[in-house]
Amino acid sequence: QVQLVESGGGLVQAGGSLRLSCSTSGRTFSGYTTAWFRQAPGKERDFVASTMRSGTTYYSDSVKGRFTIARDSAKNQVYLQMNSLKPEDTAVYYCATSLAIGGSYSSSRSYAYWGPGTQVTISS
């Protein structure tokens, strides 16, 4: 079983920046597709960004140009750099990964392993 844990969440003012980290224990992210999802109160869990096994990255339209997903293989970590944060970004952020994805990279059902989540709150 792949174990994931997120860190770096907190309270940030609108326009600020925050960097989330996703760490794995026992296995590396190499060869896996890893993604970030978020879930705001009363809303569905939405896709944020992903880094594919090939190295290709994808972003939702709502975060494109503001967020960056990156992988550090040496440290077995995947990061989500969030800039120009907005109140609409407030949510619990989850790290997810899977060795093989049969469906869409933007679907939560495509990922087998999930972290417990970290709260990100943006004040206005």
mmCIF file of C-alpha atoms in Angstrom:
data_model
loop_
_atom_site.group_PDB
_atom_site.id
_atom_site.type_symbol
_atom_site.label_atom_id
_atom_site.label_comp_id
_atom_site.label_asym_id
_atom_site.label_seq_id
_atom_site.Cartn_x
_atom_site.Cartn_y
_atom_site.Cartn_z
ATOM 1 C CA GLN A 1 0.000 0.000 0.000
ATOM 2 C CA VAL A 2 1.261 3.461 -0.945
ATOM 3 C CA GLN A 3 1.124 5.906 1.968
ATOM 4 C CA LEU A 4 0.800 9.626 1.233
ATOM 5 C CA VAL A 5 0.787 12.659 3.501
ATOM 6 C CA GLU A 6 0.268 16.330 2.646
ATOM 7 C CA SER A 7 1.811 19.297 4.418
ATOM 8 C CA GLY A 8 2.097 23.057 4.013
ATOM 9 C CA GLY A 9 -1.517 24.103 4.391
ATOM 10 C CA GLY A 10 -2.536 27.136 6.392
ATOM 11 C CA LEU A 11 -4.143 30.562 6.396
ATOM 12 C CA VAL A 12 -2.998 33.012 3.723
ATOM 13 C CA GLN A 13 -4.237 36.419 2.614
ATOM 14 C CA ALA A 14 -5.599 36.856 -0.889
ATOM 15 C CA GLY A 15 -2.775 37.470 -3.340
ATOM 16 C CA GLY A 16 -0.307 35.512 -1.268
ATOM 17 C CA SER A 17 1.501 32.262 -1.936
ATOM 18 C CA LEU A 18 1.656 28.839 -0.385
ATOM 19 C CA ARG A 19 3.555 25.663 -1.184
ATOM 20 C CA LEU A 20 2.048 22.279 -0.485
ATOM 21 C CA SER A 21 4.112 19.127 -0.277
ATOM 22 C CA CYS A 22 3.101 15.524 -0.780
ATOM 23 C CA SER A 23 5.414 12.879 0.611
ATOM 24 C CA THR A 24 5.347 9.139 0.156
ATOM 25 C CA SER A 25 6.646 6.492 2.492
ATOM 26 C CA GLY A 26 7.981 3.214 1.221
ATOM 27 C CA ARG A 27 7.746 4.021 -2.468
ATOM 28 C CA THR A 28 8.762 6.765 -4.836
ATOM 29 C CA PHE A 29 6.566 8.821 -7.138
ATOM 30 C CA SER A 30 8.701 7.809 -10.096
ATOM 31 C CA GLY A 31 6.625 5.860 -12.574
ATOM 32 C CA TYR A 32 3.369 7.090 -11.018
ATOM 33 C CA THR A 33 0.825 9.641 -12.062
ATOM 34 C CA THR A 34 0.338 12.064 -9.173
ATOM 35 C CA ALA A 35 -2.298 14.742 -8.810
ATOM 36 C CA TRP A 36 -3.716 17.366 -6.498
ATOM 37 C CA PHE A 37 -7.428 17.666 -5.851
ATOM 38 C CA ARG A 38 -9.355 20.022 -3.616
ATOM 39 C CA GLN A 39 -12.745 20.032 -1.950
ATOM 40 C CA ALA A 40 -14.446 23.168 -0.679
ATOM 41 C CA PRO A 41 -17.274 23.070 1.876
ATOM 42 C CA GLY A 42 -20.471 21.846 0.273
ATOM 43 C CA LYS A 43 -18.794 21.140 -3.063
ATOM 44 C CA GLU A 44 -17.470 18.143 -4.939
ATOM 45 C CA ARG A 45 -13.836 17.143 -4.990
ATOM 46 C CA ASP A 46 -12.287 18.917 -7.979
ATOM 47 C CA PHE A 47 -9.167 18.337 -10.009
ATOM 48 C CA VAL A 48 -6.376 20.880 -9.563
ATOM 49 C CA ALA A 49 -3.195 19.632 -11.228
ATOM 50 C CA SER A 50 -1.403 16.453 -12.208
ATOM 51 C CA THR A 51 2.006 15.240 -13.293
ATOM 52 C CA MET A 52 1.882 12.207 -15.532
ATOM 53 C CA ARG A 53 4.274 9.286 -15.744
ATOM 54 C CA SER A 54 5.665 10.860 -18.900
ATOM 55 C CA GLY A 55 6.360 14.123 -17.088
ATOM 56 C CA THR A 56 3.541 16.001 -18.766
ATOM 57 C CA THR A 57 1.591 18.300 -16.452
ATOM 58 C CA TYR A 58 -2.043 19.368 -16.552
ATOM 59 C CA TYR A 59 -3.971 22.067 -14.739
ATOM 60 C CA SER A 60 -7.574 23.000 -14.264
ATOM 61 C CA ASP A 61 -8.584 26.243 -15.932
ATOM 62 C CA SER A 62 -9.225 27.856 -12.561
ATOM 63 C CA VAL A 63 -5.594 27.514 -11.434
ATOM 64 C CA LYS A 64 -3.691 27.604 -14.719
ATOM 65 C CA GLY A 65 -1.016 30.288 -14.631
ATOM 66 C CA ARG A 66 -1.138 30.522 -10.839
ATOM 67 C CA PHE A 67 -0.325 27.005 -9.620
ATOM 68 C CA THR A 68 2.622 24.796 -10.520
ATOM 69 C CA ILE A 69 3.010 21.093 -9.835
ATOM 70 C CA ALA A 70 6.550 19.744 -9.582
ATOM 71 C CA ARG A 71 8.278 16.504 -8.681
ATOM 72 C CA ASP A 72 11.475 16.026 -6.698
ATOM 73 C CA SER A 73 12.428 12.399 -7.223
ATOM 74 C CA ALA A 74 15.439 12.572 -4.906
ATOM 75 C CA LYS A 75 13.214 13.551 -1.981
ATOM 76 C CA ASN A 76 10.211 11.435 -2.983
ATOM 77 C CA GLN A 77 8.020 14.520 -2.927
ATOM 78 C CA VAL A 78 5.533 16.249 -5.177
ATOM 79 C CA TYR A 79 4.861 19.942 -4.668
ATOM 80 C CA LEU A 80 2.063 22.316 -5.497
ATOM 81 C CA GLN A 81 3.254 25.915 -5.632
ATOM 82 C CA MET A 82 0.246 28.202 -5.326
ATOM 83 C CA ASN A 83 0.586 31.875 -6.202
ATOM 84 C CA SER A 84 -1.888 34.748 -6.476
ATOM 85 C CA LEU A 85 -4.232 32.927 -4.159
ATOM 86 C CA LYS A 86 -7.913 33.806 -4.141
ATOM 87 C CA PRO A 87 -10.669 33.190 -1.590
ATOM 88 C CA GLU A 88 -12.135 30.713 -4.076
ATOM 89 C CA ASP A 89 -9.034 28.552 -3.548
ATOM 90 C CA THR A 90 -10.107 27.810 0.023
ATOM 91 C CA ALA A 91 -10.481 24.054 0.354
ATOM 92 C CA VAL A 92 -8.995 20.882 1.713
ATOM 93 C CA TYR A 93 -6.240 19.865 -0.675
ATOM 94 C CA TYR A 94 -5.530 16.206 -1.331
ATOM 95 C CA CYS A 95 -2.602 14.441 -2.916
ATOM 96 C CA ALA A 96 -3.408 11.353 -4.963
ATOM 97 C CA THR A 97 -1.381 8.913 -7.007
ATOM 98 C CA SER A 98 -1.751 5.793 -9.093
ATOM 99 C CA LEU A 99 0.593 3.522 -11.012
ATOM 100 C CA ALA A 100 -1.776 3.128 -13.925
ATOM 101 C CA ILE A 101 -4.759 5.241 -14.895
ATOM 102 C CA GLY A 102 -7.430 3.831 -17.159
ATOM 103 C CA GLY A 103 -9.661 6.884 -17.118
ATOM 104 C CA SER A 104 -9.177 10.630 -17.133
ATOM 105 C CA TYR A 105 -6.364 12.191 -15.131
ATOM 106 C CA SER A 106 -8.860 14.775 -13.902
ATOM 107 C CA SER A 107 -11.219 12.232 -12.336
ATOM 108 C CA SER A 108 -10.816 11.360 -8.675
ATOM 109 C CA ARG A 109 -11.946 7.826 -9.490
ATOM 110 C CA SER A 110 -8.754 7.309 -11.498
ATOM 111 C CA TYR A 111 -6.515 7.417 -8.430
ATOM 112 C CA ALA A 112 -5.934 4.505 -6.097
ATOM 113 C CA TYR A 113 -4.044 6.174 -3.242
ATOM 114 C CA TRP A 114 -4.887 9.334 -1.312
ATOM 115 C CA GLY A 115 -3.441 11.394 1.484
ATOM 116 C CA PRO A 116 -5.560 12.647 4.406
ATOM 117 C CA GLY A 117 -5.648 16.221 3.087
ATOM 118 C CA THR A 118 -4.445 19.601 4.305
ATOM 119 C CA GLN A 119 -6.576 22.696 4.871
ATOM 120 C CA VAL A 120 -5.891 25.819 2.824
ATOM 121 C CA THR A 121 -7.796 28.957 3.790
ATOM 122 C CA ILE A 122 -7.533 32.224 1.859
ATOM 123 C CA SER A 123 -8.767 35.351 3.596
ATOM 124 C CA SER A 124 -10.041 38.429 1.785
#
